Every structure is written in structure tokens, then in C-alpha cells.
């Protein structure tokens, strides 16, 4: 199938990156090693307090979470931050971050530079969760781990200096899919209340049958249809389509009403493009509010891999501006 052209700058950057057509167990071992990165360089030079906690996940298993709280830099007026307006806040906004990696790799520090921009810009507390990975665990275990972490966060909001009315669930790639699943759980189980969900190139549909999934097959890429199939099989095994829980594969959800305001973005040149567009469209059809951006020439995860590229800076700026508007709306003010 023909494909949308890549953004010229991104295409040039991608030429120096090793790509694979299909992940194998052997390749996964190496990818896991490569995607486990220290967090200290990301925090260097930032006024931030770091706290490590372990909370009970699905079945009581210990789940690590890192809490990053901004501290006022010397000479900085906290009132300069958008989070201080309008009205007096009862705590800071919070971003609950769920990392990407196909649900088969990565850790809670993966792609953390994305929500750290929101810590800098909005004074947001960032809480990042280390859910268990497939194939060692499967089914709804990763999303249940994430949901249990979110419940703990909401229950301890006052102790963490968080405004419970401004908790945002966000994630990229598999983390975006898990964020969507967690948001569905929070709606269906009645807690906690969420201000928004941010789904960055989310992995939403295990069926892998869209036009965009077929376009990005048959040759190496950042994330191909073949790698996508490997990851979903690692999570779901041979479970029949009609038995796959919507919390694990959110595109299967029959009802997308009653969700918090949603941001969805993707590249035009990636596997997840069509399932992401469909998800936003179904939120609108259910009477919900969603903002959708499809970045022309963007491949999967382009703004995480090459954040300084022109298209990446535009995508990040647009996402951050949306979150700023969302968290400073009058209904989130306390007077």
C-alpha cells in the first residue's frame, strides 16, 4: 500500500536509527535493556522533589511509583505559573504518567521528559507508575496495576499537595492505551474523578486491521504491524477477539460516553493513526469533548524520539497549550 510521506526533517533523523520489521523474544531482550534509562539526567537542573513509593497493584503485587513535586526556584513567583490562575488553588494539578513500550518494555522513567514539561510549565505534580509488563503478566494486569496506582494517588492527594479536581491521566503509545483503559475503569467504578485524559499516539485496538496498520507492514519501522501483533499476543495470548476486555483494548468499549475531556494525537505515518482517529470520533459521537491532532509526516513516537525537530516542537507545544487551557478553566478554580 502507498503511504503518507514522512516529514523531511524527521525522515533524515530516522535514517540514522536502527529499525526492525518484527520484534522477536531475542530482540525484546535487547530493547528492554535499551529502554531502561536513569532518571537523574532528566531531573538535573530542575527544582523538583523526588519521592519513591510502593503501592499494592493488581492482586496486591508491589507496584513502584515515583512522585515528582516542583519546588519554587529562588526568585520565582509561584503566581507566574498558569496553575495559580484563576482563583486560589487547593493544591497543584497532577499528571499521572503511564509510560509506553508496547506493554512489553520500558519503565516508569520512559518518555518522562514529556510530563516534566508540564511540571515546568504548570507546576504540576508528576506521578509515574511502574506497571508489570507482558508477557510475564497479561490480560488486564497492566491496566489494573495502573488503576490501583491512580486510586492510591487520589486517596493521598491532600498529603501530596494535589488538587483532587485537577488529576490528569496521560500516556504515550502503550501508555496512551493504558491511560484510556484506566479512564474507562475510573468512569465505570465511580472513582476517582478525572479532569482530563491525554492520549499520545495511543495503542488502542488489538485487532490490528485498520488501513494505517496495513500501510506500515512488510518492512522495518519504528513500530510496525508485525511488532504490534507481537506485543498484543504477548499481552492477550490466543484470547478470541470477542473475549478481549475493553479495559485492555479500549477500542472494544461499547460506550465512550461520560469520559473526561480528551486530547488525542498521532502521526499521519504510523500504525495507530486510524484507531486513534476512530476513538476521538466515537467520543464526539457519544456527546463527549475531544481534541484530535494528526501530525502530517509524523511516524510513531516522533516527538519522543526527536523532541527538537520542528514537527515535534509544534506537537509538544500544542499539547501543552491544550493542557494549560484545560487545567485553568473556571470550573477548576476554587474561590
mmCIF file of C-alpha atoms in Angstrom:
data_model
loop_
_atom_site.group_PDB
_atom_site.id
_atom_site.type_symbol
_atom_site.label_atom_id
_atom_site.label_comp_id
_atom_site.label_asym_id
_atom_site.label_seq_id
_atom_site.Cartn_x
_atom_site.Cartn_y
_atom_site.Cartn_z
ATOM 1 C CA UNK A 1 0.000 0.000 0.000
ATOM 2 C CA UNK A 2 1.124 3.558 -0.610
ATOM 3 C CA UNK A 3 1.930 5.620 2.475
ATOM 4 C CA UNK A 4 1.856 9.274 3.527
ATOM 5 C CA UNK A 5 5.287 10.831 3.104
ATOM 6 C CA UNK A 6 7.409 11.402 6.167
ATOM 7 C CA UNK A 7 8.224 14.910 7.292
ATOM 8 C CA UNK A 8 11.576 15.671 5.573
ATOM 9 C CA UNK A 9 13.419 16.568 8.773
ATOM 10 C CA UNK A 10 12.118 13.513 10.605
ATOM 11 C CA UNK A 11 12.923 11.306 7.636
ATOM 12 C CA UNK A 12 16.518 12.489 7.750
ATOM 13 C CA UNK A 13 16.760 11.854 11.502
ATOM 14 C CA UNK A 14 15.181 8.422 11.163
ATOM 15 C CA UNK A 15 17.840 7.365 8.648
ATOM 16 C CA UNK A 16 20.369 7.009 11.461
ATOM 17 C CA UNK A 17 18.151 4.878 13.684
ATOM 18 C CA UNK A 18 18.220 1.052 13.749
ATOM 19 C CA UNK A 19 14.784 -0.288 12.784
ATOM 20 C CA UNK A 20 13.191 -3.736 12.788
ATOM 21 C CA UNK A 21 10.214 -5.189 10.954
ATOM 22 C CA UNK A 22 9.152 -7.534 13.745
ATOM 23 C CA UNK A 23 10.075 -7.853 17.392
ATOM 24 C CA UNK A 24 11.158 -11.319 18.485
ATOM 25 C CA UNK A 25 11.856 -12.590 22.017
ATOM 26 C CA UNK A 26 15.575 -12.132 21.377
ATOM 27 C CA UNK A 27 15.122 -8.580 20.103
ATOM 28 C CA UNK A 28 12.824 -7.804 23.037
ATOM 29 C CA UNK A 29 15.597 -8.627 25.498
ATOM 30 C CA UNK A 30 17.863 -6.070 23.835
ATOM 31 C CA UNK A 31 15.079 -3.480 23.537
ATOM 32 C CA UNK A 32 14.340 -3.777 27.232
ATOM 33 C CA UNK A 33 17.959 -3.079 28.010
ATOM 34 C CA UNK A 34 17.970 -0.053 25.706
ATOM 35 C CA UNK A 35 14.719 1.430 27.029
ATOM 36 C CA UNK A 36 15.712 1.281 30.704
ATOM 37 C CA UNK A 37 17.281 4.688 31.316
ATOM 38 C CA UNK A 38 18.285 6.537 34.507
ATOM 39 C CA UNK A 39 16.019 9.364 35.594
ATOM 40 C CA UNK A 40 18.719 11.522 37.177
ATOM 41 C CA UNK A 41 19.802 13.301 33.956
ATOM 42 C CA UNK A 42 16.177 14.316 33.334
ATOM 43 C CA UNK A 43 15.904 15.852 36.797
ATOM 44 C CA UNK A 44 19.284 17.606 36.743
ATOM 45 C CA UNK A 45 18.837 21.358 36.888
ATOM 46 C CA UNK A 46 15.131 21.138 37.771
ATOM 47 C CA UNK A 47 13.732 22.381 41.075
ATOM 48 C CA UNK A 48 11.950 19.167 41.959
ATOM 49 C CA UNK A 49 11.488 16.937 44.982
ATOM 50 C CA UNK A 50 11.541 13.192 44.266
ATOM 51 C CA UNK A 51 9.780 10.591 46.381
ATOM 52 C CA UNK A 52 9.645 6.835 45.769
ATOM 53 C CA UNK A 53 6.690 4.791 46.997
ATOM 54 C CA UNK A 54 5.465 1.236 46.545
ATOM 55 C CA UNK A 55 1.731 0.621 46.397
ATOM 56 C CA UNK A 56 -0.330 -2.571 46.062
ATOM 57 C CA UNK A 57 -1.254 -3.273 42.452
ATOM 58 C CA UNK A 58 -3.489 -5.935 40.977
ATOM 59 C CA UNK A 59 -3.687 -8.892 43.365
ATOM 60 C CA UNK A 60 -1.627 -6.989 45.923
ATOM 61 C CA UNK A 61 1.622 -7.133 43.931
ATOM 62 C CA UNK A 62 4.044 -4.290 44.786
ATOM 63 C CA UNK A 63 3.997 -1.509 42.197
ATOM 64 C CA UNK A 64 6.686 1.206 42.265
ATOM 65 C CA UNK A 65 5.688 4.818 41.706
ATOM 66 C CA UNK A 66 7.776 7.988 41.582
ATOM 67 C CA UNK A 67 6.317 11.304 42.745
ATOM 68 C CA UNK A 68 7.945 14.441 41.347
ATOM 69 C CA UNK A 69 6.874 17.682 43.001
ATOM 70 C CA UNK A 70 8.084 21.074 41.758
ATOM 71 C CA UNK A 71 9.774 23.329 44.260
ATOM 72 C CA UNK A 72 9.760 27.106 43.787
ATOM 73 C CA UNK A 73 13.085 28.220 42.362
ATOM 74 C CA UNK A 74 14.765 31.132 44.115
ATOM 75 C CA UNK A 75 13.386 34.414 42.856
ATOM 76 C CA UNK A 76 10.442 32.763 41.098
ATOM 77 C CA UNK A 77 6.939 33.995 41.873
ATOM 78 C CA UNK A 78 4.583 30.972 42.002
ATOM 79 C CA UNK A 79 1.842 33.298 40.785
ATOM 80 C CA UNK A 80 3.594 33.436 37.415
ATOM 81 C CA UNK A 81 2.530 29.859 36.722
ATOM 82 C CA UNK A 82 -0.777 29.299 34.904
ATOM 83 C CA UNK A 83 -1.813 26.877 37.664
ATOM 84 C CA UNK A 84 -2.111 29.817 40.053
ATOM 85 C CA UNK A 85 -4.893 31.403 37.985
ATOM 86 C CA UNK A 86 -7.795 31.969 38.204
ATOM 87 C CA UNK A 87 -8.743 31.914 41.878
ATOM 88 C CA UNK A 88 -6.945 30.306 44.778
ATOM 89 C CA UNK A 89 -5.992 26.680 44.269
ATOM 90 C CA UNK A 90 -6.332 23.938 46.823
ATOM 91 C CA UNK A 91 -3.215 22.135 45.661
ATOM 92 C CA UNK A 92 -1.376 21.706 42.385
ATOM 93 C CA UNK A 93 -2.576 19.934 39.251
ATOM 94 C CA UNK A 94 -1.320 16.370 38.882
ATOM 95 C CA UNK A 95 -0.304 14.348 35.843
ATOM 96 C CA UNK A 96 -0.471 10.597 36.352
ATOM 97 C CA UNK A 97 2.004 9.340 33.751
ATOM 98 C CA UNK A 98 1.867 5.882 32.125
ATOM 99 C CA UNK A 99 4.904 5.011 30.021
ATOM 100 C CA UNK A 100 4.974 3.499 26.553
ATOM 101 C CA UNK A 101 6.767 0.460 25.171
ATOM 102 C CA UNK A 102 4.091 -1.783 23.685
ATOM 103 C CA UNK A 103 3.253 -3.087 27.184
ATOM 104 C CA UNK A 104 6.355 -5.276 26.752
ATOM 105 C CA UNK A 105 9.229 -2.887 27.574
ATOM 106 C CA UNK A 106 10.090 0.436 29.176
ATOM 107 C CA UNK A 107 9.778 1.550 32.779
ATOM 108 C CA UNK A 108 8.244 4.400 34.738
ATOM 109 C CA UNK A 109 11.003 6.779 33.626
ATOM 110 C CA UNK A 110 10.462 6.154 29.908
ATOM 111 C CA UNK A 111 9.374 9.278 27.964
ATOM 112 C CA UNK A 112 9.297 11.156 31.277
ATOM 113 C CA UNK A 113 10.598 14.304 29.582
ATOM 114 C CA UNK A 114 7.065 14.819 28.198
ATOM 115 C CA UNK A 115 5.239 15.278 31.530
ATOM 116 C CA UNK A 116 8.260 17.069 33.009
ATOM 117 C CA UNK A 117 7.481 19.875 30.567
ATOM 118 C CA UNK A 118 4.107 20.149 32.319
ATOM 119 C CA UNK A 119 5.816 20.185 35.705
ATOM 120 C CA UNK A 120 7.902 23.123 34.458
ATOM 121 C CA UNK A 121 5.074 24.974 32.732
ATOM 122 C CA UNK A 122 2.113 24.297 35.035
ATOM 123 C CA UNK A 123 3.702 23.489 38.355
ATOM 124 C CA UNK A 124 2.109 20.058 38.054
ATOM 125 C CA UNK A 125 2.989 17.182 40.326
ATOM 126 C CA UNK A 126 4.029 14.261 38.119
ATOM 127 C CA UNK A 127 3.358 10.735 39.379
ATOM 128 C CA UNK A 128 4.689 7.936 37.187
ATOM 129 C CA UNK A 129 3.759 4.286 37.640
ATOM 130 C CA UNK A 130 5.800 1.116 37.047
ATOM 131 C CA UNK A 131 3.164 -1.377 35.924
ATOM 132 C CA UNK A 132 4.037 -5.023 35.220
ATOM 133 C CA UNK A 133 4.869 -5.955 31.637
ATOM 134 C CA UNK A 134 3.806 -8.674 29.212
ATOM 135 C CA UNK A 135 4.471 -11.479 28.527
ATOM 136 C CA UNK A 136 5.380 -12.059 32.183
ATOM 137 C CA UNK A 137 1.886 -10.815 33.030
ATOM 138 C CA UNK A 138 -1.053 -10.428 30.693
ATOM 139 C CA UNK A 139 -4.709 -9.627 30.220
ATOM 140 C CA UNK A 140 -5.863 -6.708 32.329
ATOM 141 C CA UNK A 141 -2.990 -6.918 34.822
ATOM 142 C CA UNK A 142 -1.070 -3.875 33.475
ATOM 143 C CA UNK A 143 -4.167 -1.654 33.356
ATOM 144 C CA UNK A 144 -5.310 -2.857 36.787
ATOM 145 C CA UNK A 145 -1.857 -2.021 38.171
ATOM 146 C CA UNK A 146 -2.191 1.479 36.728
ATOM 147 C CA UNK A 147 -5.711 1.876 38.112
ATOM 148 C CA UNK A 148 -4.651 0.811 41.607
ATOM 149 C CA UNK A 149 -1.835 3.351 41.470
ATOM 150 C CA UNK A 150 -4.309 6.049 40.464
ATOM 151 C CA UNK A 151 -6.603 5.160 43.367
ATOM 152 C CA UNK A 152 -3.677 5.456 45.778
ATOM 153 C CA UNK A 153 -2.776 8.837 44.318
ATOM 154 C CA UNK A 154 -6.335 10.159 44.650
ATOM 155 C CA UNK A 155 -6.637 8.881 48.225
ATOM 156 C CA UNK A 156 -3.382 10.656 49.166
ATOM 157 C CA UNK A 157 -3.985 13.845 47.161
ATOM 158 C CA UNK A 158 -4.039 16.111 50.211
ATOM 159 C CA UNK A 159 -0.768 14.681 51.560
ATOM 160 C CA UNK A 160 0.844 15.110 48.128
ATOM 161 C CA UNK A 161 -0.311 18.713 47.709
ATOM 162 C CA UNK A 162 -2.543 17.767 44.778
ATOM 163 C CA UNK A 163 -5.857 19.348 43.820
ATOM 164 C CA UNK A 164 -8.185 16.315 43.504
ATOM 165 C CA UNK A 165 -10.233 18.182 40.900
ATOM 166 C CA UNK A 166 -7.229 18.505 38.571
ATOM 167 C CA UNK A 167 -5.880 14.982 38.172
ATOM 168 C CA UNK A 168 -4.998 14.142 34.568
ATOM 169 C CA UNK A 169 -4.213 10.646 33.275
ATOM 170 C CA UNK A 170 -1.686 10.736 30.430
ATOM 171 C CA UNK A 171 0.474 8.334 28.489
ATOM 172 C CA UNK A 172 2.159 7.683 25.184
ATOM 173 C CA UNK A 173 1.852 4.669 22.855
ATOM 174 C CA UNK A 174 1.023 1.656 25.053
ATOM 175 C CA UNK A 175 0.843 4.119 27.935
ATOM 176 C CA UNK A 176 -1.781 6.039 25.991
ATOM 177 C CA UNK A 177 -3.808 2.861 25.581
ATOM 178 C CA UNK A 178 -3.435 2.091 29.284
ATOM 179 C CA UNK A 179 -4.452 5.671 30.106
ATOM 180 C CA UNK A 180 -7.610 5.155 28.049
ATOM 181 C CA UNK A 181 -8.284 1.864 29.851
ATOM 182 C CA UNK A 182 -7.712 3.439 33.284
ATOM 183 C CA UNK A 183 -10.085 6.274 32.395
ATOM 184 C CA UNK A 184 -12.772 3.764 31.407
ATOM 185 C CA UNK A 185 -12.232 1.965 34.721
ATOM 186 C CA UNK A 186 -12.499 5.197 36.699
ATOM 187 C CA UNK A 187 -15.779 6.024 34.949
ATOM 188 C CA UNK A 188 -17.258 2.551 35.410
ATOM 189 C CA UNK A 189 -16.132 2.120 39.019
ATOM 190 C CA UNK A 190 -17.123 5.626 40.054
ATOM 191 C CA UNK A 191 -13.708 6.848 41.201
ATOM 192 C CA UNK A 192 -11.571 8.749 41.045
ATOM 193 C CA UNK A 193 -12.865 11.817 39.204
ATOM 194 C CA UNK A 194 -10.539 12.889 36.401
ATOM 195 C CA UNK A 195 -10.083 16.331 34.883
ATOM 196 C CA UNK A 196 -8.770 15.049 31.529
ATOM 197 C CA UNK A 197 -7.013 12.265 29.684
ATOM 198 C CA UNK A 198 -4.093 12.851 27.316
ATOM 199 C CA UNK A 199 -3.609 10.021 24.823
ATOM 200 C CA UNK A 200 -0.397 10.429 22.826
ATOM 201 C CA UNK A 201 -0.258 8.127 19.764
ATOM 202 C CA UNK A 202 -2.186 5.591 21.863
ATOM 203 C CA UNK A 203 -2.205 1.818 21.315
ATOM 204 C CA UNK A 204 -5.964 1.203 21.471
ATOM 205 C CA UNK A 205 -7.017 -1.734 19.297
ATOM 206 C CA UNK A 206 -5.636 -5.265 19.453
ATOM 207 C CA UNK A 207 -7.327 -6.215 16.164
ATOM 208 C CA UNK A 208 -4.602 -4.503 14.115
ATOM 209 C CA UNK A 209 -6.801 -4.349 10.994
ATOM 210 C CA UNK A 210 -7.026 -0.656 10.067
ATOM 211 C CA UNK A 211 -5.751 0.820 6.825
ATOM 212 C CA UNK A 212 -2.888 2.503 8.681
ATOM 213 C CA UNK A 213 -1.857 -0.773 10.326
ATOM 214 C CA UNK A 214 -1.697 -2.405 6.888
ATOM 215 C CA UNK A 215 0.244 0.524 5.446
ATOM 216 C CA UNK A 216 3.041 0.106 7.977
ATOM 217 C CA UNK A 217 3.795 -3.563 7.443
ATOM 218 C CA UNK A 218 6.311 -5.549 5.443
ATOM 219 C CA UNK A 219 9.445 -3.531 6.132
ATOM 220 C CA UNK A 220 11.384 -2.156 9.123
ATOM 221 C CA UNK A 221 9.957 0.783 11.039
ATOM 222 C CA UNK A 222 9.736 2.399 14.458
ATOM 223 C CA UNK A 223 6.597 0.345 15.200
ATOM 224 C CA UNK A 224 5.173 -1.919 12.526
ATOM 225 C CA UNK A 225 2.054 -4.026 12.173
ATOM 226 C CA UNK A 226 4.161 -7.107 12.871
ATOM 227 C CA UNK A 227 5.639 -5.661 16.073
ATOM 228 C CA UNK A 228 2.171 -4.564 17.105
ATOM 229 C CA UNK A 229 0.868 -8.121 16.643
ATOM 230 C CA UNK A 230 3.778 -9.478 18.720
ATOM 231 C CA UNK A 231 3.015 -7.070 21.577
ATOM 232 C CA UNK A 232 -0.724 -7.751 21.624
ATOM 233 C CA UNK A 233 -0.120 -11.502 21.577
ATOM 234 C CA UNK A 234 2.294 -11.131 24.482
ATOM 235 C CA UNK A 235 -0.478 -9.409 26.439
ATOM 236 C CA UNK A 236 -3.528 -11.400 25.330
ATOM 237 C CA UNK A 237 -2.193 -14.758 24.173
ATOM 238 C CA UNK A 238 -4.741 -16.529 21.978
ATOM 239 C CA UNK A 239 -7.799 -14.935 23.583
ATOM 240 C CA UNK A 240 -10.617 -14.661 20.981
ATOM 241 C CA UNK A 241 -11.495 -11.148 19.869
ATOM 242 C CA UNK A 242 -14.933 -11.210 21.450
ATOM 243 C CA UNK A 243 -13.435 -12.102 24.851
ATOM 244 C CA UNK A 244 -10.810 -9.331 24.939
ATOM 245 C CA UNK A 245 -11.710 -6.869 27.732
ATOM 246 C CA UNK A 246 -12.248 -3.277 26.689
ATOM 247 C CA UNK A 247 -10.039 -2.150 29.563
ATOM 248 C CA UNK A 248 -7.123 -3.921 27.839
ATOM 249 C CA UNK A 249 -8.126 -2.913 24.285
ATOM 250 C CA UNK A 250 -10.147 0.320 24.691
ATOM 251 C CA UNK A 251 -11.331 0.367 21.075
ATOM 252 C CA UNK A 252 -13.593 -2.544 22.072
ATOM 253 C CA UNK A 253 -15.536 -0.401 24.554
ATOM 254 C CA UNK A 254 -19.196 -0.237 23.550
ATOM 255 C CA UNK A 255 -19.791 3.087 25.302
ATOM 256 C CA UNK A 256 -17.457 6.093 25.270
ATOM 257 C CA UNK A 257 -19.858 8.481 26.961
ATOM 258 C CA UNK A 258 -19.137 10.086 30.309
ATOM 259 C CA UNK A 259 -15.388 10.407 29.787
ATOM 260 C CA UNK A 260 -13.397 13.467 30.825
ATOM 261 C CA UNK A 261 -12.251 15.901 28.170
ATOM 262 C CA UNK A 262 -9.720 14.131 25.973
ATOM 263 C CA UNK A 263 -6.676 15.007 23.898
ATOM 264 C CA UNK A 264 -5.630 12.552 21.185
ATOM 265 C CA UNK A 265 -2.745 12.937 18.780
ATOM 266 C CA UNK A 266 -0.848 10.763 16.338
ATOM 267 C CA UNK A 267 1.300 10.981 13.243
ATOM 268 C CA UNK A 268 -0.127 10.533 9.766
ATOM 269 C CA UNK A 269 2.614 7.965 9.032
ATOM 270 C CA UNK A 270 2.059 5.397 11.773
ATOM 271 C CA UNK A 271 0.218 2.190 12.604
ATOM 272 C CA UNK A 272 -2.049 3.770 15.233
ATOM 273 C CA UNK A 273 -3.313 6.699 13.138
ATOM 274 C CA UNK A 274 -6.709 5.260 12.181
ATOM 275 C CA UNK A 275 -7.601 3.655 15.506
ATOM 276 C CA UNK A 276 -6.762 6.936 17.245
ATOM 277 C CA UNK A 277 -8.911 8.983 14.866
ATOM 278 C CA UNK A 278 -11.741 6.468 15.342
ATOM 279 C CA UNK A 279 -11.518 6.740 19.126
ATOM 280 C CA UNK A 280 -11.796 10.525 19.096
ATOM 281 C CA UNK A 281 -14.665 10.309 16.600
ATOM 282 C CA UNK A 282 -16.558 7.890 18.858
ATOM 283 C CA UNK A 283 -16.100 10.217 21.851
ATOM 284 C CA UNK A 284 -17.710 13.009 19.827
ATOM 285 C CA UNK A 285 -20.491 10.676 18.701
ATOM 286 C CA UNK A 286 -21.186 9.880 22.375
ATOM 287 C CA UNK A 287 -21.516 13.584 23.177
ATOM 288 C CA UNK A 288 -18.068 13.958 24.723
ATOM 289 C CA UNK A 289 -15.334 16.513 24.211
ATOM 290 C CA UNK A 290 -12.117 15.571 22.432
ATOM 291 C CA UNK A 291 -9.374 17.424 20.631
ATOM 292 C CA UNK A 292 -7.646 15.477 17.861
ATOM 293 C CA UNK A 293 -4.392 16.257 16.063
ATOM 294 C CA UNK A 294 -2.861 14.162 13.293
ATOM 295 C CA UNK A 295 0.599 15.484 12.536
ATOM 296 C CA UNK A 296 1.391 15.280 8.828
ATOM 297 C CA UNK A 297 4.549 13.267 8.219
ATOM 298 C CA UNK A 298 4.930 12.111 11.809
ATOM 299 C CA UNK A 299 5.935 8.482 12.439
ATOM 300 C CA UNK A 300 5.110 6.668 15.673
ATOM 301 C CA UNK A 301 6.549 8.432 18.715
ATOM 302 C CA UNK A 302 8.312 11.076 16.642
ATOM 303 C CA UNK A 303 8.157 13.776 19.309
ATOM 304 C CA UNK A 304 9.532 11.447 21.994
ATOM 305 C CA UNK A 305 12.390 10.184 19.831
ATOM 306 C CA UNK A 306 13.373 13.544 18.310
ATOM 307 C CA UNK A 307 11.937 16.278 20.556
ATOM 308 C CA UNK A 308 13.962 19.072 18.954
ATOM 309 C CA UNK A 309 12.616 18.521 15.424
ATOM 310 C CA UNK A 310 10.300 21.199 14.094
ATOM 311 C CA UNK A 311 7.222 18.971 13.935
ATOM 312 C CA UNK A 312 7.968 17.625 17.408
ATOM 313 C CA UNK A 313 8.201 21.061 18.989
ATOM 314 C CA UNK A 314 4.889 22.014 17.339
ATOM 315 C CA UNK A 315 3.200 18.851 18.634
ATOM 316 C CA UNK A 316 4.532 19.299 22.156
ATOM 317 C CA UNK A 317 3.643 22.987 22.269
ATOM 318 C CA UNK A 318 0.094 22.334 21.034
ATOM 319 C CA UNK A 319 -0.424 19.554 23.591
ATOM 320 C CA UNK A 320 0.921 21.676 26.439
ATOM 321 C CA UNK A 321 -1.215 24.665 25.427
ATOM 322 C CA UNK A 322 -4.318 22.450 25.445
ATOM 323 C CA UNK A 323 -3.495 21.114 28.894
ATOM 324 C CA UNK A 324 -2.889 24.649 30.176
ATOM 325 C CA UNK A 325 -6.311 25.764 28.941
ATOM 326 C CA UNK A 326 -7.968 22.657 30.359
ATOM 327 C CA UNK A 327 -6.490 22.993 33.824
ATOM 328 C CA UNK A 328 -7.197 26.724 34.121
ATOM 329 C CA UNK A 329 -10.856 26.613 33.089
ATOM 330 C CA UNK A 330 -13.227 28.316 35.578
ATOM 331 C CA UNK A 331 -14.730 25.008 36.733
ATOM 332 C CA UNK A 332 -11.307 24.037 38.076
ATOM 333 C CA UNK A 333 -10.902 27.245 40.094
ATOM 334 C CA UNK A 334 -11.550 27.426 43.829
ATOM 335 C CA UNK A 335 -12.586 30.798 45.214
#
